Amino acid sequence: MKETKEIQQQEETVQIVIFKLGEEEFGVNILQVREIEKLDQGITRVPKAPHFVEGIINLRGEIIPIVDLRRRFGLTLPEIGYNSRVIIVEVGDALVGMLVDAVVEVLRVPVSAVEPAPAITKGVDAYFLAGVAKIDTRLIVLLNLERTLSSEEAKELNEAELG
């Protein structure tokens, strides 16, 4: 019996940053998150940027492109609100900000609770997803950041901002 408890305690986990888009909860692996920022400054629009790019911000001297996840996934677009945040993530060699409605929490999730994503989950194409985490009665959609914004797209955005 003691061995069973030790095995359960040693179960592999992953830390996930949980955020909201509308009423739905999504998550990204904390190892890909550099920081989370309030929208204290304005987002500068960029001409001829892809439809899902909200614009750019200057974060301590570094220009970061901001991707509106609602636009990227084809969801309805509310106004940026008091709880809106930008999650700065690493995609390949580039930094990208993801505009979200709110950051909920950081949660340690057992790897065994993560399952492959169905074809369409909460209105988002499975192409963008890494899986779905089942935690009690919650379903948290986990994003595949490399597909949400490919490293090539991220580099192009960063180069366009600097050029």
PDB file of C-alpha atoms in Angstrom, residues 39-139:
ATOM      1  CA  LEU A  39      -2.312  46.329 -20.692  1.00  0.00           C
ATOM      2  CA  ASP A  40      -1.046  49.511 -19.045  1.00  0.00           C
ATOM      3  CA  GLN A  41       0.173  50.849 -22.366  1.00  0.00           C
ATOM      4  CA  GLY A  42      -1.587  51.033 -25.672  1.00  0.00           C
ATOM      5  CA  ILE A  43      -1.093  48.586 -28.490  1.00  0.00           C
ATOM      6  CA  THR A  44       0.267  50.227 -31.645  1.00  0.00           C
ATOM      7  CA  ARG A  45      -1.487  49.047 -34.798  1.00  0.00           C
ATOM      8  CA  VAL A  46       0.702  47.828 -37.659  1.00  0.00           C
ATOM      9  CA  PRO A  47      -0.359  48.413 -41.284  1.00  0.00           C
ATOM     10  CA  LYS A  48      -0.690  45.295 -43.465  1.00  0.00           C
ATOM     11  CA  ALA A  49      -0.307  42.944 -40.489  1.00  0.00           C
ATOM     12  CA  PRO A  50      -2.200  39.632 -40.596  1.00  0.00           C
ATOM     13  CA  HIS A  51      -5.826  39.921 -39.398  1.00  0.00           C
ATOM     14  CA  PHE A  52      -5.065  38.195 -36.087  1.00  0.00           C
ATOM     15  CA  VAL A  53      -2.270  40.608 -35.113  1.00  0.00           C
ATOM     16  CA  GLU A  54      -3.583  43.300 -32.771  1.00  0.00           C
ATOM     17  CA  GLY A  55      -0.365  45.322 -33.071  1.00  0.00           C
ATOM     18  CA  ILE A  56       2.888  45.759 -31.138  1.00  0.00           C
ATOM     19  CA  ILE A  57       3.986  46.893 -27.690  1.00  0.00           C
ATOM     20  CA  ASN A  58       7.290  48.174 -26.365  1.00  0.00           C
ATOM     21  CA  LEU A  59       8.169  46.006 -23.366  1.00  0.00           C
ATOM     22  CA  ARG A  60      11.225  47.459 -21.622  1.00  0.00           C
ATOM     23  CA  GLY A  61      12.812  48.365 -24.958  1.00  0.00           C
ATOM     24  CA  GLU A  62      11.829  45.154 -26.736  1.00  0.00           C
ATOM     25  CA  ILE A  63       9.209  45.300 -29.505  1.00  0.00           C
ATOM     26  CA  ILE A  64       6.703  42.453 -29.079  1.00  0.00           C
ATOM     27  CA  PRO A  65       3.998  41.584 -31.653  1.00  0.00           C
ATOM     28  CA  ILE A  66       0.591  40.980 -30.045  1.00  0.00           C
ATOM     29  CA  VAL A  67      -1.648  38.210 -31.380  1.00  0.00           C
ATOM     30  CA  ASP A  68      -5.356  38.416 -30.589  1.00  0.00           C
ATOM     31  CA  LEU A  69      -6.220  34.771 -29.887  1.00  0.00           C
ATOM     32  CA  ARG A  70      -9.931  35.421 -30.433  1.00  0.00           C
ATOM     33  CA  ARG A  71      -9.207  36.574 -33.990  1.00  0.00           C
ATOM     34  CA  ARG A  72      -6.715  33.765 -34.590  1.00  0.00           C
ATOM     35  CA  PHE A  73      -9.345  31.194 -33.626  1.00  0.00           C
ATOM     36  CA  GLY A  74     -12.288  32.949 -35.323  1.00  0.00           C
ATOM     37  CA  LEU A  75     -14.125  33.672 -32.054  1.00  0.00           C
ATOM     38  CA  THR A  76     -16.324  36.702 -31.260  1.00  0.00           C
ATOM     39  CA  LEU A  77     -14.454  39.885 -30.378  1.00  0.00           C
ATOM     40  CA  PRO A  78     -15.295  41.772 -27.174  1.00  0.00           C
ATOM     41  CA  GLU A  79     -13.579  44.980 -26.115  1.00  0.00           C
ATOM     42  CA  ILE A  80     -10.277  44.791 -24.282  1.00  0.00           C
ATOM     43  CA  GLY A  81     -11.255  44.961 -20.605  1.00  0.00           C
ATOM     44  CA  TYR A  82      -9.820  45.605 -17.161  1.00  0.00           C
ATOM     45  CA  ASN A  83      -8.855  41.934 -16.713  1.00  0.00           C
ATOM     46  CA  SER A  84      -7.314  41.573 -20.195  1.00  0.00           C
ATOM     47  CA  ARG A  85      -3.695  40.447 -20.154  1.00  0.00           C
ATOM     48  CA  VAL A  86      -0.857  39.829 -22.567  1.00  0.00           C
ATOM     49  CA  ILE A  87       0.935  36.525 -22.028  1.00  0.00           C
ATOM     50  CA  ILE A  88       4.461  36.837 -23.436  1.00  0.00           C
ATOM     51  CA  VAL A  89       5.475  33.446 -24.817  1.00  0.00           C
ATOM     52  CA  GLU A  90       8.457  32.000 -26.618  1.00  0.00           C
ATOM     53  CA  VAL A  91       7.686  30.558 -30.049  1.00  0.00           C
ATOM     54  CA  GLY A  92      10.879  29.179 -31.528  1.00  0.00           C
ATOM     55  CA  ASP A  93      13.433  31.985 -31.218  1.00  0.00           C
ATOM     56  CA  ALA A  94      10.823  34.765 -31.132  1.00  0.00           C
ATOM     57  CA  LEU A  95       8.793  36.415 -28.377  1.00  0.00           C
ATOM     58  CA  VAL A  96       5.092  36.936 -29.023  1.00  0.00           C
ATOM     59  CA  GLY A  97       2.348  38.404 -26.853  1.00  0.00           C
ATOM     60  CA  MET A  98      -1.018  36.635 -26.717  1.00  0.00           C
ATOM     61  CA  LEU A  99      -3.959  38.894 -25.906  1.00  0.00           C
ATOM     62  CA  VAL A 100      -6.375  37.072 -23.566  1.00  0.00           C
ATOM     63  CA  ASP A 101      -9.479  38.109 -21.612  1.00  0.00           C
ATOM     64  CA  ALA A 102      -8.079  37.125 -18.197  1.00  0.00           C
ATOM     65  CA  VAL A 103      -5.416  34.970 -16.581  1.00  0.00           C
ATOM     66  CA  VAL A 104      -7.039  32.632 -14.061  1.00  0.00           C
ATOM     67  CA  GLU A 105      -4.250  30.668 -12.358  1.00  0.00           C
ATOM     68  CA  VAL A 106      -1.175  28.507 -12.680  1.00  0.00           C
ATOM     69  CA  LEU A 107      -2.069  24.870 -12.124  1.00  0.00           C
ATOM     70  CA  ARG A 108      -0.010  21.699 -11.766  1.00  0.00           C
ATOM     71  CA  VAL A 109      -1.735  19.066 -13.916  1.00  0.00           C
ATOM     72  CA  PRO A 110      -0.957  15.324 -13.934  1.00  0.00           C
ATOM     73  CA  VAL A 111       0.196  14.248 -17.398  1.00  0.00           C
ATOM     74  CA  SER A 112      -2.338  11.402 -17.155  1.00  0.00           C
ATOM     75  CA  ALA A 113      -5.149  14.022 -17.078  1.00  0.00           C
ATOM     76  CA  VAL A 114      -4.212  15.304 -20.555  1.00  0.00           C
ATOM     77  CA  GLU A 115      -5.935  13.692 -23.531  1.00  0.00           C
ATOM     78  CA  PRO A 116      -5.713  14.324 -27.286  1.00  0.00           C
ATOM     79  CA  ALA A 117      -7.993  17.100 -28.482  1.00  0.00           C
ATOM     80  CA  PRO A 118     -11.137  16.220 -30.436  1.00  0.00           C
ATOM     81  CA  ALA A 119     -11.459  17.617 -33.991  1.00  0.00           C
ATOM     82  CA  ILE A 120     -13.144  20.809 -32.792  1.00  0.00           C
ATOM     83  CA  THR A 121     -13.016  21.913 -29.176  1.00  0.00           C
ATOM     84  CA  LYS A 122     -14.908  24.942 -27.851  1.00  0.00           C
ATOM     85  CA  GLY A 123     -15.020  26.409 -31.353  1.00  0.00           C
ATOM     86  CA  VAL A 124     -11.255  26.109 -31.931  1.00  0.00           C
ATOM     87  CA  ASP A 125      -9.829  23.875 -34.666  1.00  0.00           C
ATOM     88  CA  ALA A 126      -7.810  20.939 -33.268  1.00  0.00           C
ATOM     89  CA  TYR A 127      -4.859  22.035 -35.432  1.00  0.00           C
ATOM     90  CA  PHE A 128      -4.087  24.709 -32.799  1.00  0.00           C
ATOM     91  CA  LEU A 129      -4.410  22.367 -29.819  1.00  0.00           C
ATOM     92  CA  ALA A 130      -2.004  20.195 -27.850  1.00  0.00           C
ATOM     93  CA  GLY A 131      -4.764  18.410 -25.935  1.00  0.00           C
ATOM     94  CA  VAL A 132      -7.440  18.778 -23.288  1.00  0.00           C
ATOM     95  CA  ALA A 133      -6.780  18.551 -19.558  1.00  0.00           C
ATOM     96  CA  LYS A 134      -9.552  17.075 -17.401  1.00  0.00           C
ATOM     97  CA  ILE A 135      -9.385  18.491 -13.881  1.00  0.00           C
ATOM     98  CA  ASP A 136     -12.360  17.528 -11.724  1.00  0.00           C
ATOM     99  CA  THR A 137     -15.338  18.953 -13.667  1.00  0.00           C
ATOM    100  CA  ARG A 138     -13.209  21.388 -15.699  1.00  0.00           C
ATOM    101  CA  LEU A 139     -11.985  20.927 -19.255  1.00  0.00           C
TER     102      LEU A 139
END
